[in-house]
């Protein structure tokens, strides 16, 4: 096993298992040369593909479309492709269709471009999604006349409406300069189309990573050293208290490592290459920028002092932020008909905001109050949770909130239970891969209810009156740092770990 240093172990945090796809059905990607691209080139490339699309009316409040038809896409094009109709482009042309007669979750579809231009209605929908479900789709394409690559906070707001080009001029700061500049705030790094490009390139990199021989990958499993970064083998995690093994392998890359904030962790050659590190670094910055937009908006809605949430999540501070690829092959033959087979067990995310890219189905969430009641022969009522699929949509990421935000807000915001099962229908039999960015509070941040918001104070008081310590307020005021919380929960889900310690704010919602 490769060794980590003690400071690397200090950065150890969390990440739970999940499932990923793409083995037999690779994600549509333009060229592998993206792996060698600089950020600016990626933005340029985005623009040559026609990132601005026509105004696409008011489909915003719609949930994911339930059909998979009418794709006319050239499968060699990537997901930032120009679209004239927002709805005509929501299937992955190279993949078998997502089964359309399964229950799908009612995620709102939001547009990053609208959030960047401070569209009041879109902001309200984000607020609603974060309180009611804790999950939503985010369309990363540029909007009509709106660039998703421009800053929009404060004095820069107006520019998002006008002429700011989606691609920086050659004089624009290089990525490295941006990284070095403490001035740069989250929204300055937001470029939806470039993030889509980088995600696509990372799907390819992930496929190369997982194609390495297992013994080689296992050199980078740091679990026994108390770190959740690096590799987790297939079945090396558990999905329940009985110790049932999971059905995925994953690899966690630390943001601190790829941005040069901490020492480098040992990693396979394919990840050590400079172009891979640059790509991963850009993806961290880009995802973190999207998270910054969301945190800024939530902070305003919550009535917190300006910048309060963002200052707990600074890009260049040491945190458990990480990129994860999750790969889940079809279940072994003996379990192919086991309806209970889980690639990734049910969980809430431990951090603040998760940005997730999916191609094949399999992700499921348990929306609030979705249980089926059946009456048994003894006339006892049994309630069965009704899991709903999240249909993957091209050009979008799925965003979900984690437990840290539940704790900070005394339960005003929601982190929803989710899990991963084998893809349904025609997609069954495919290997699934997903790509995730987990944004988490800085290591030393104590996870407790934030001060400075009347709304949060009120919710906290209400929680106390109702008995406190329950599901909604995130389990009371146990004071624990983000670093400890994440480690405890991540390692608790490894085989041989302490399952009881892997629980989050889900309380009675999770199967014990
Ligand atoms: O693979 C997915 O779709 C979800 C992954 C996930 O929930 C996780 O890694 O926490
Ligand atoms: Fe998750």
Short mmCIF file of C-alpha atoms and ligand atoms in Angstrom, two decimals:
data_model
loop_
_atom_site.label_atom_id
_atom_site.label_comp_id
_atom_site.label_asym_id
_atom_site.label_seq_id
_atom_site.Cartn_x
_atom_site.Cartn_y
_atom_site.Cartn_z
CA UNK A 1 0.00 0.00 0.00
CA UNK A 2 1.20 3.47 -0.78
CA UNK A 3 1.94 5.56 2.26
CA UNK A 4 0.47 8.90 3.15
CA UNK A 5 2.16 11.41 5.38
CA UNK A 6 0.59 12.49 8.62
CA UNK A 7 -0.46 15.84 7.19
CA UNK A 8 -2.19 14.07 4.34
CA UNK A 9 -4.02 11.95 6.81
CA UNK A 10 -5.07 15.11 8.54
CA UNK A 11 -6.92 16.09 5.43
CA UNK A 12 -8.76 12.83 5.46
CA UNK A 13 -12.44 13.31 5.39
CA UNK A 14 -15.35 11.70 3.91
CA UNK A 15 -17.00 10.44 0.95
CA UNK A 16 -19.45 7.71 0.63
CA UNK A 17 -19.74 5.11 -1.94
CA UNK A 18 -21.75 5.64 -5.03
CA UNK A 19 -22.06 4.14 -8.41
CA UNK A 20 -20.86 5.24 -11.77
CA UNK A 21 -21.43 4.32 -15.34
CA UNK A 22 -20.08 4.44 -18.72
CA UNK A 23 -18.02 1.27 -19.11
CA UNK A 24 -19.74 -0.38 -22.02
CA UNK A 25 -21.46 2.83 -23.03
CA UNK A 26 -18.89 5.56 -22.94
CA UNK A 27 -20.14 9.07 -22.47
CA UNK A 28 -20.27 11.05 -25.68
CA UNK A 29 -17.10 13.08 -25.75
CA UNK A 30 -15.58 15.16 -28.50
CA UNK A 31 -11.90 14.32 -28.30
CA UNK A 32 -9.50 13.13 -25.70
CA UNK A 33 -7.48 16.21 -26.45
CA UNK A 34 -9.60 17.90 -23.81
CA UNK A 35 -7.36 16.21 -21.36
CA UNK A 36 -4.60 18.40 -22.65
CA UNK A 37 -6.56 21.59 -22.82
CA UNK A 38 -6.07 24.64 -20.74
CA UNK A 39 -9.14 26.17 -19.21
CA UNK A 40 -9.22 29.00 -21.64
CA UNK A 41 -9.04 26.60 -24.54
CA UNK A 42 -11.93 24.68 -23.09
CA UNK A 43 -13.94 27.88 -22.91
CA UNK A 44 -12.97 28.68 -26.46
CA UNK A 45 -14.01 25.29 -27.61
CA UNK A 46 -17.30 25.77 -25.85
CA UNK A 47 -17.95 28.90 -27.78
CA UNK A 48 -17.19 27.35 -31.15
CA UNK A 49 -19.86 24.81 -30.39
CA UNK A 50 -22.44 27.52 -30.11
CA UNK A 51 -22.94 27.92 -26.45
CA UNK A 52 -25.64 30.48 -26.73
CA UNK A 53 -28.97 29.07 -27.57
CA UNK A 54 -32.21 30.70 -28.37
CA UNK A 55 -34.52 31.90 -25.75
CA UNK A 56 -36.29 28.94 -24.46
CA UNK A 57 -39.32 30.18 -22.69
CA UNK A 58 -40.78 28.95 -19.50
CA UNK A 59 -40.06 25.30 -19.22
CA UNK A 60 -38.27 26.02 -16.00
CA UNK A 61 -40.84 24.77 -13.64
CA UNK A 62 -41.08 21.47 -15.43
CA UNK A 63 -39.63 18.37 -13.98
CA UNK A 64 -37.44 16.08 -15.97
CA UNK A 65 -39.19 15.06 -19.17
CA UNK A 66 -40.51 11.56 -19.01
CA UNK A 67 -39.77 10.52 -22.57
CA UNK A 68 -36.51 9.70 -24.23
CA UNK A 69 -37.35 10.31 -27.84
CA UNK A 70 -36.34 12.62 -30.61
CA UNK A 71 -32.65 12.77 -30.14
CA UNK A 72 -31.04 13.89 -33.35
CA UNK A 73 -27.63 14.42 -31.89
CA UNK A 74 -24.37 13.51 -33.41
CA UNK A 75 -23.02 11.27 -30.71
CA UNK A 76 -19.53 12.63 -31.12
CA UNK A 77 -20.63 16.01 -29.86
CA UNK A 78 -20.37 16.77 -26.22
CA UNK A 79 -23.01 17.97 -23.85
CA UNK A 80 -22.37 21.68 -24.38
CA UNK A 81 -23.74 21.41 -27.90
CA UNK A 82 -25.91 24.21 -29.16
CA UNK A 83 -29.55 23.56 -28.84
CA UNK A 84 -32.38 25.51 -30.35
CA UNK A 85 -34.99 23.98 -28.15
CA UNK A 86 -34.25 23.32 -24.57
CA UNK A 87 -36.36 20.19 -24.59
CA UNK A 88 -35.11 18.53 -27.76
CA UNK A 89 -31.79 17.61 -26.40
CA UNK A 90 -32.28 15.80 -23.17
CA UNK A 91 -31.21 12.29 -24.00
CA UNK A 92 -27.78 10.74 -24.31
CA UNK A 93 -27.74 9.58 -27.93
CA UNK A 94 -25.09 6.89 -27.44
CA UNK A 95 -26.73 5.24 -24.50
CA UNK A 96 -29.74 2.99 -24.25
CA UNK A 97 -32.72 5.09 -23.20
CA UNK A 98 -33.65 5.62 -19.61
CA UNK A 99 -36.69 3.53 -18.77
CA UNK A 100 -39.66 5.86 -18.93
CA UNK A 101 -42.23 3.98 -16.86
CA UNK A 102 -40.47 4.08 -13.52
CA UNK A 103 -41.25 6.63 -10.82
CA UNK A 104 -38.99 9.61 -11.32
CA UNK A 105 -38.23 12.22 -8.72
CA UNK A 106 -39.79 15.67 -9.11
CA UNK A 107 -36.56 17.64 -9.26
CA UNK A 108 -36.89 21.25 -10.36
CA UNK A 109 -34.80 22.22 -13.37
CA UNK A 110 -32.93 25.43 -12.77
CA UNK A 111 -30.62 27.36 -15.05
CA UNK A 112 -27.22 28.53 -13.93
CA UNK A 113 -27.41 31.43 -16.38
CA UNK A 114 -30.56 32.70 -14.71
CA UNK A 115 -29.05 32.39 -11.26
CA UNK A 116 -26.02 34.34 -12.42
CA UNK A 117 -28.23 37.11 -13.73
CA UNK A 118 -30.13 37.15 -10.42
CA UNK A 119 -33.44 36.23 -11.95
CA UNK A 120 -35.74 36.62 -8.95
CA UNK A 121 -38.08 33.81 -9.93
CA UNK A 122 -35.20 31.39 -10.46
CA UNK A 123 -33.73 32.33 -7.10
CA UNK A 124 -37.05 31.62 -5.47
CA UNK A 125 -37.19 28.20 -7.13
CA UNK A 126 -33.70 27.40 -5.91
CA UNK A 127 -34.75 28.33 -2.39
CA UNK A 128 -37.82 26.12 -2.69
CA UNK A 129 -35.79 23.18 -4.03
CA UNK A 130 -33.25 23.49 -1.22
CA UNK A 131 -35.88 23.50 1.51
CA UNK A 132 -38.33 20.95 0.17
CA UNK A 133 -36.28 18.29 -1.59
CA UNK A 134 -32.63 19.22 -1.27
CA UNK A 135 -32.09 18.07 -4.87
CA UNK A 136 -32.39 19.88 -8.20
CA UNK A 137 -31.08 19.85 -11.76
CA UNK A 138 -28.88 22.68 -12.86
CA UNK A 139 -28.66 23.44 -16.58
CA UNK A 140 -25.07 24.51 -17.19
CA UNK A 141 -25.52 25.82 -20.72
CA UNK A 142 -25.34 29.49 -21.45
CA UNK A 143 -28.65 31.27 -21.61
CA UNK A 144 -29.99 33.63 -24.23
CA UNK A 145 -27.67 36.59 -24.23
CA UNK A 146 -26.32 35.51 -20.88
CA UNK A 147 -22.90 34.13 -20.29
CA UNK A 148 -22.37 31.60 -17.55
CA UNK A 149 -18.73 32.51 -17.53
CA UNK A 150 -19.11 35.98 -16.13
CA UNK A 151 -19.14 37.20 -12.60
CA UNK A 152 -22.38 38.50 -11.30
CA UNK A 153 -22.03 39.50 -7.71
CA UNK A 154 -22.29 43.06 -6.52
CA UNK A 155 -21.20 45.59 -9.09
CA UNK A 156 -20.70 42.89 -11.66
CA UNK A 157 -24.32 41.89 -11.75
CA UNK A 158 -25.23 43.99 -14.69
CA UNK A 159 -22.57 42.59 -16.92
CA UNK A 160 -24.22 39.21 -16.84
CA UNK A 161 -27.03 40.63 -18.89
CA UNK A 162 -25.03 42.23 -21.57
CA UNK A 163 -21.97 41.93 -23.63
CA UNK A 164 -19.64 39.90 -21.49
CA UNK A 165 -18.32 37.19 -23.76
CA UNK A 166 -18.38 33.56 -22.71
CA UNK A 167 -14.68 33.28 -23.46
CA UNK A 168 -12.00 35.37 -21.93
CA UNK A 169 -9.72 37.34 -24.17
CA UNK A 170 -6.04 36.36 -24.28
CA UNK A 171 -5.33 39.14 -21.81
CA UNK A 172 -7.64 37.57 -19.29
CA UNK A 173 -5.87 36.16 -16.25
CA UNK A 174 -4.61 32.65 -16.68
CA UNK A 175 -6.03 29.99 -14.48
CA UNK A 176 -2.85 29.84 -12.45
CA UNK A 177 -3.01 33.58 -11.87
CA UNK A 178 -6.62 33.25 -10.86
CA UNK A 179 -5.70 30.58 -8.40
CA UNK A 180 -3.08 32.78 -6.87
CA UNK A 181 -5.40 35.71 -6.54
CA UNK A 182 -7.13 35.88 -3.20
CA UNK A 183 -9.39 38.49 -4.74
CA UNK A 184 -11.17 36.05 -6.96
CA UNK A 185 -14.56 35.08 -5.60
CA UNK A 186 -16.62 32.06 -6.45
CA UNK A 187 -18.76 33.54 -9.18
CA UNK A 188 -15.74 34.71 -11.14
CA UNK A 189 -14.86 31.14 -11.79
CA UNK A 190 -18.27 30.10 -12.98
CA UNK A 191 -18.34 28.87 -16.54
CA UNK A 192 -21.06 26.29 -17.04
CA UNK A 193 -20.05 25.14 -20.54
CA UNK A 194 -16.38 24.81 -19.56
CA UNK A 195 -17.45 22.74 -16.57
CA UNK A 196 -19.47 20.46 -18.85
CA UNK A 197 -16.41 20.00 -21.05
CA UNK A 198 -14.20 19.20 -18.12
CA UNK A 199 -16.76 16.76 -16.72
CA UNK A 200 -16.81 14.96 -20.06
CA UNK A 201 -13.03 14.75 -20.14
CA UNK A 202 -13.07 13.45 -16.56
CA UNK A 203 -15.43 10.63 -17.53
CA UNK A 204 -12.70 9.51 -19.93
CA UNK A 205 -10.00 9.89 -17.35
CA UNK A 206 -12.11 7.90 -14.88
CA UNK A 207 -12.51 5.08 -17.40
CA UNK A 208 -8.73 4.95 -17.81
CA UNK A 209 -8.22 4.98 -14.08
CA UNK A 210 -10.61 2.12 -13.39
CA UNK A 211 -9.14 0.05 -16.23
CA UNK A 212 -5.94 -0.34 -14.20
CA UNK A 213 -5.44 -3.76 -12.61
CA UNK A 214 -7.17 -3.97 -9.23
CA UNK A 215 -3.96 -4.70 -7.27
CA UNK A 216 -2.52 -1.49 -8.67
CA UNK A 217 -5.58 0.53 -7.70
CA UNK A 218 -5.50 -1.02 -4.23
CA UNK A 219 -2.09 0.54 -3.64
CA UNK A 220 -3.99 3.79 -3.28
CA UNK A 221 -6.54 2.63 -0.71
CA UNK A 222 -5.64 4.66 2.38
CA UNK A 223 -8.48 3.44 4.58
CA UNK A 224 -6.15 1.65 6.98
CA UNK A 225 -4.29 4.92 7.42
CA UNK A 226 -7.46 6.71 8.38
CA UNK A 227 -7.97 8.57 5.14
CA UNK A 228 -10.91 8.43 2.79
CA UNK A 229 -9.01 9.89 -0.15
CA UNK A 230 -7.85 7.51 -2.86
CA UNK A 231 -9.32 4.19 -3.93
CA UNK A 232 -12.08 2.03 -2.50
CA UNK A 233 -12.43 -1.39 -4.09
CA UNK A 234 -15.63 -3.05 -5.24
CA UNK A 235 -17.41 -4.36 -2.15
CA UNK A 236 -15.02 -2.66 0.25
CA UNK A 237 -17.88 -0.55 1.57
CA UNK A 238 -21.08 -1.64 3.29
CA UNK A 239 -24.66 -0.64 2.60
CA UNK A 240 -26.35 -1.57 5.87
CA UNK A 241 -25.83 -2.45 9.52
CA UNK A 242 -25.60 -6.16 8.64
CA UNK A 243 -22.46 -5.45 6.65
CA UNK A 244 -23.87 -6.21 3.19
CA UNK A 245 -21.14 -5.26 0.71
CA UNK A 246 -21.60 -2.44 -1.76
CA UNK A 247 -21.48 -2.83 -5.55
CA UNK A 248 -19.15 -0.01 -6.55
CA UNK A 249 -15.54 0.99 -6.65
CA UNK A 250 -14.63 4.62 -6.29
CA UNK A 251 -11.69 6.95 -6.31
CA UNK A 252 -11.59 10.19 -4.29
CA UNK A 253 -9.24 12.98 -5.33
CA UNK A 254 -8.59 15.72 -2.79
CA UNK A 255 -9.12 19.31 -3.89
CA UNK A 256 -6.31 20.33 -1.52
CA UNK A 257 -3.96 18.04 -3.41
CA UNK A 258 -4.80 19.08 -6.98
CA UNK A 259 -4.80 22.78 -6.12
CA UNK A 260 -1.45 22.46 -4.37
CA UNK A 261 -2.84 23.42 -0.95
CA UNK A 262 -1.55 20.25 0.69
CA UNK A 263 1.14 17.74 -0.10
CA UNK A 264 0.49 15.43 -2.99
CA UNK A 265 -0.99 12.07 -2.19
CA UNK A 266 0.46 9.04 -3.89
CA UNK A 267 -1.61 8.35 -7.01
CA UNK A 268 -1.50 6.18 -10.13
CA UNK A 269 0.50 7.58 -13.03
CA UNK A 270 -2.65 8.44 -15.00
CA UNK A 271 -3.61 10.86 -12.23
CA UNK A 272 -0.11 12.13 -11.55
CA UNK A 273 0.26 13.53 -15.07
CA UNK A 274 0.24 17.29 -15.21
CA UNK A 275 -2.62 17.43 -17.70
CA UNK A 276 -4.75 15.24 -15.44
CA UNK A 277 -3.95 17.41 -12.44
CA UNK A 278 -4.78 20.55 -14.39
CA UNK A 279 -8.06 19.08 -15.51
CA UNK A 280 -8.94 18.02 -11.98
CA UNK A 281 -7.92 21.42 -10.65
CA UNK A 282 -10.14 23.19 -13.17
CA UNK A 283 -13.03 20.90 -12.32
CA UNK A 284 -12.59 21.68 -8.62
CA UNK A 285 -12.51 25.40 -9.30
CA UNK A 286 -15.46 25.27 -11.68
CA UNK A 287 -17.62 23.14 -9.39
CA UNK A 288 -16.62 25.19 -6.39
CA UNK A 289 -17.64 28.31 -8.32
CA UNK A 290 -21.11 26.86 -8.93
CA UNK A 291 -21.33 25.97 -5.25
CA UNK A 292 -20.36 29.55 -4.39
CA UNK A 293 -23.27 30.89 -6.42
CA UNK A 294 -25.66 28.56 -4.58
CA UNK A 295 -24.23 29.37 -1.14
CA UNK A 296 -24.38 33.10 -1.83
CA UNK A 297 -27.98 32.86 -2.77
CA UNK A 298 -28.94 30.67 0.16
CA UNK A 299 -27.13 33.03 2.53
CA UNK A 300 -29.21 35.94 1.23
CA UNK A 301 -32.46 34.01 1.50
CA UNK A 302 -31.57 32.93 5.03
CA UNK A 303 -30.79 36.50 6.01
CA UNK A 304 -27.23 35.64 7.05
CA UNK A 305 -24.55 38.34 7.07
CA UNK A 306 -23.12 38.81 3.57
CA UNK A 307 -20.57 36.16 2.62
CA UNK A 308 -21.11 34.12 5.80
CA UNK A 309 -21.58 30.75 4.08
CA UNK A 310 -18.89 31.42 1.48
CA UNK A 311 -16.30 32.21 4.14
CA UNK A 312 -16.78 28.74 5.62
CA UNK A 313 -16.01 27.26 2.19
CA UNK A 314 -13.01 29.10 0.77
CA UNK A 315 -11.56 27.37 -2.26
CA UNK A 316 -8.00 27.68 -1.07
CA UNK A 317 -8.57 26.65 2.54
CA UNK A 318 -7.94 23.08 3.65
CA UNK A 319 -11.19 21.15 3.46
CA UNK A 320 -12.55 17.73 2.65
CA UNK A 321 -13.67 18.88 -0.80
CA UNK A 322 -13.07 16.17 -3.31
CA UNK A 323 -13.74 14.84 -6.77
CA UNK A 324 -15.07 11.30 -6.88
CA UNK A 325 -15.61 8.84 -9.67
CA UNK A 326 -17.92 5.99 -8.84
CA UNK A 327 -18.05 2.93 -11.03
CA UNK A 328 -20.58 0.14 -10.61
CA UNK A 329 -20.59 -2.89 -12.85
CA UNK A 330 -23.75 -4.97 -13.21
CA UNK A 331 -24.41 -7.13 -10.12
CA UNK A 332 -22.85 -10.58 -10.09
CA UNK A 333 -25.03 -13.24 -11.77
CA UNK A 334 -26.14 -14.63 -8.39
CA UNK A 335 -27.59 -11.23 -7.46
CA UNK A 336 -28.93 -10.07 -10.78
CA UNK A 337 -32.50 -10.71 -9.75
CA UNK A 338 -32.08 -9.46 -6.22
CA UNK A 339 -34.32 -6.41 -6.03
CA UNK A 340 -32.48 -5.39 -2.89
CA UNK A 341 -29.06 -5.17 -4.56
CA UNK A 342 -27.52 -1.78 -3.91
CA UNK A 343 -24.52 -0.38 -5.70
CA UNK A 344 -24.41 2.35 -3.06
CA UNK A 345 -26.39 2.27 0.16
CA UNK A 346 -28.85 4.92 1.21
CA UNK A 347 -27.27 7.97 2.74
CA UNK A 348 -27.31 11.71 2.98
CA UNK A 349 -24.16 13.52 1.90
CA UNK A 350 -22.01 14.74 4.75
CA UNK A 351 -20.80 18.01 3.32
CA UNK A 352 -22.51 21.18 2.11
CA UNK A 353 -23.25 20.96 -1.62
CA UNK A 354 -22.74 18.07 -4.04
CA UNK A 355 -22.42 18.58 -7.80
CA UNK A 356 -23.10 15.33 -9.62
CA UNK A 357 -22.74 14.27 -13.26
CA UNK A 358 -24.59 11.14 -14.35
CA UNK A 359 -25.20 9.41 -17.66
CA UNK A 360 -26.97 6.17 -16.79
CA UNK A 361 -29.90 5.78 -14.43
CA UNK A 362 -29.60 4.18 -11.02
CA UNK A 363 -29.57 7.14 -8.66
CA UNK A 364 -32.68 7.12 -6.54
CA UNK A 365 -34.00 9.47 -3.90
CA UNK A 366 -36.66 9.06 -1.27
CA UNK A 367 -38.82 12.16 -1.62
CA UNK A 368 -40.49 13.33 1.60
CA UNK A 369 -43.70 11.47 2.41
CA UNK A 370 -43.45 8.91 -0.32
CA UNK A 371 -44.30 5.66 1.31
CA UNK A 372 -46.66 2.96 0.17
CA UNK A 373 -48.89 1.42 2.81
CA UNK A 374 -49.74 -2.23 2.39
CA UNK A 375 -52.02 -4.23 4.64
CA UNK A 376 -50.77 -7.65 5.61
CA UNK A 377 -52.92 -10.74 6.26
CA UNK A 378 -52.92 -9.84 9.97
CA UNK A 379 -54.36 -6.48 9.06
CA UNK A 380 -51.13 -4.77 10.04
CA UNK A 381 -50.16 -1.82 7.98
CA UNK A 382 -46.68 -1.94 6.54
CA UNK A 383 -45.16 1.14 5.06
CA UNK A 384 -42.59 0.74 2.33
CA UNK A 385 -40.46 3.65 1.23
CA UNK A 386 -41.00 4.54 -2.41
CA UNK A 387 -37.70 5.31 -4.03
CA UNK A 388 -37.80 7.49 -7.13
CA UNK A 389 -35.22 7.51 -9.92
CA UNK A 390 -33.37 10.65 -10.89
CA UNK A 391 -33.25 10.62 -14.66
CA UNK A 392 -29.84 11.76 -15.93
CA UNK A 393 -30.05 14.79 -18.22
CA UNK A 394 -27.30 15.90 -20.61
CA UNK A 395 -26.01 19.48 -20.16
CA UNK A 396 -27.14 19.39 -16.53
CA UNK A 397 -25.62 18.45 -13.25
CA UNK A 398 -27.68 17.26 -10.31
CA UNK A 399 -27.10 19.36 -7.22
CA UNK A 400 -27.93 18.15 -3.74
CA UNK A 401 -27.39 19.57 -0.29
CA UNK A 402 -25.52 17.78 2.46
CA UNK A 403 -25.86 17.56 6.22
CA UNK A 404 -23.53 20.46 7.00
CA UNK A 405 -26.11 22.87 5.59
CA UNK A 406 -28.83 21.16 7.60
CA UNK A 407 -26.78 21.68 10.75
CA UNK A 408 -25.87 25.29 9.94
CA UNK A 409 -29.52 26.20 9.37
CA UNK A 410 -31.17 24.21 12.19
CA UNK A 411 -32.90 22.11 9.55
CA UNK A 412 -34.30 24.86 7.31
CA UNK A 413 -32.39 23.34 4.40
CA UNK A 414 -32.81 19.70 3.48
CA UNK A 415 -30.33 16.93 2.75
CA UNK A 416 -32.29 14.13 1.18
CA UNK A 417 -31.68 10.41 1.39
CA UNK A 418 -30.45 8.82 -1.82
CA UNK A 419 -28.84 5.59 -3.00
CA UNK A 420 -27.72 3.89 -6.21
CA UNK A 421 -29.23 0.74 -7.71
CA UNK A 422 -28.36 -0.93 -11.04
CA UNK A 423 -29.65 1.08 -14.01
CA UNK A 424 -33.21 0.10 -14.96
CA UNK A 425 -34.60 -1.31 -18.21
CA UNK A 426 -32.44 -1.42 -21.31
CA UNK A 427 -29.60 0.15 -19.38
CA UNK A 428 -29.34 -2.87 -17.07
CA UNK A 429 -26.20 -4.77 -17.84
CA UNK A 430 -24.22 -1.61 -18.44
CA UNK A 431 -21.44 -0.45 -16.20
CA UNK A 432 -22.37 2.84 -14.63
CA UNK A 433 -20.03 5.65 -13.77
CA UNK A 434 -20.73 8.95 -12.10
CA UNK A 435 -18.57 11.96 -11.38
CA UNK A 436 -19.07 13.98 -8.25
CA UNK A 437 -17.71 17.12 -6.62
CA UNK A 438 -18.31 17.32 -2.90
CA UNK A 439 -18.03 20.80 -1.41
CA UNK A 440 -17.56 20.66 2.34
CA UNK A 441 -16.95 23.16 5.10
CA UNK A 442 -13.30 23.89 5.82
CA UNK A 443 -11.71 21.32 8.11
CA UNK A 444 -11.75 23.42 11.26
CA UNK A 445 -15.31 24.72 10.90
CA UNK A 446 -17.50 23.56 13.78
CA UNK A 447 -20.79 22.17 12.56
CA UNK A 448 -23.30 24.08 14.61
CA UNK A 449 -26.26 26.35 14.01
CA UNK A 450 -25.07 29.65 12.53
CA UNK A 451 -25.66 32.94 14.25
CA UNK A 452 -26.74 36.16 12.57
CA UNK A 453 -30.01 35.14 10.93
CA UNK A 454 -33.38 35.76 12.54
CA UNK A 455 -34.86 33.01 10.43
CA UNK A 456 -32.34 30.46 11.69
CA UNK A 457 -32.71 31.65 15.31
CA UNK A 458 -36.43 31.13 15.05
CA UNK A 459 -36.06 27.65 13.58
CA UNK A 460 -33.65 26.74 16.35
CA UNK A 461 -36.10 27.91 19.00
CA UNK A 462 -38.86 25.95 17.33
CA UNK A 463 -36.64 22.86 17.34
CA UNK A 464 -36.04 23.27 21.07
CA UNK A 465 -39.75 23.66 21.77
CA UNK A 466 -40.43 20.50 19.76
CA UNK A 467 -37.91 18.54 21.77
CA UNK A 468 -34.76 19.26 19.70
CA UNK A 469 -32.23 16.67 18.66
CA UNK A 470 -34.64 15.33 16.10
CA UNK A 471 -34.52 14.74 12.41
CA UNK A 472 -35.21 18.27 11.32
CA UNK A 473 -32.62 20.18 13.28
CA UNK A 474 -29.85 17.83 12.34
CA UNK A 475 -29.61 15.90 15.56
CA UNK A 476 -29.07 18.69 18.05
CA UNK A 477 -25.99 20.67 18.85
CA UNK A 478 -23.23 18.09 18.99
CA UNK A 479 -20.19 20.25 18.36
CA UNK A 480 -17.84 18.57 15.97
CA UNK A 481 -15.51 19.93 13.31
CA UNK A 482 -16.20 19.27 9.66
CA UNK A 483 -13.02 17.23 9.47
CA UNK A 484 -14.02 14.90 12.32
CA UNK A 485 -17.59 14.59 11.10
CA UNK A 486 -16.60 13.66 7.58
CA UNK A 487 -13.95 11.17 8.66
CA UNK A 488 -16.26 9.49 11.10
CA UNK A 489 -19.01 9.14 8.56
CA UNK A 490 -16.87 8.13 5.59
CA UNK A 491 -14.87 5.50 7.36
CA UNK A 492 -17.96 4.19 9.13
CA UNK A 493 -19.23 3.00 5.75
CA UNK A 494 -16.14 0.96 4.98
CA UNK A 495 -16.19 -2.79 5.60
CA UNK A 496 -14.97 -3.27 9.18
CA UNK A 497 -15.88 0.32 10.02
CA UNK A 498 -18.33 1.47 12.67
CA UNK A 499 -21.71 1.61 10.93
CA UNK A 500 -23.33 3.48 13.79
CA UNK A 501 -20.90 6.32 13.30
CA UNK A 502 -21.74 6.68 9.65
CA UNK A 503 -25.14 8.24 10.30
CA UNK A 504 -25.92 11.83 9.52
CA UNK A 505 -28.89 14.09 10.03
CA UNK A 506 -31.35 11.66 8.49
CA UNK A 507 -32.41 10.37 11.93
CA UNK A 508 -35.35 8.04 11.77
CA UNK A 509 -35.48 8.27 7.99
CA UNK A 510 -32.61 5.81 7.54
CA UNK A 511 -32.81 2.07 7.84
CA UNK A 512 -30.65 1.03 10.82
O1 LIG B 1 -23.57 7.89 -8.39
C1 LIG B 1 -24.48 8.66 -8.12
O2 LIG B 1 -25.35 8.97 -8.93
C2 LIG B 1 -24.61 9.21 -6.71
C3 LIG B 1 -23.36 9.12 -5.91
C4 LIG B 1 -23.52 9.57 -4.50
O3 LIG B 1 -24.61 9.76 -4.01
C5 LIG B 1 -22.35 9.77 -3.66
O4 LIG B 1 -21.23 9.41 -4.08
O5 LIG B 1 -22.52 10.32 -2.55
FE1 LIG B 2 -24.42 10.93 -2.18
#
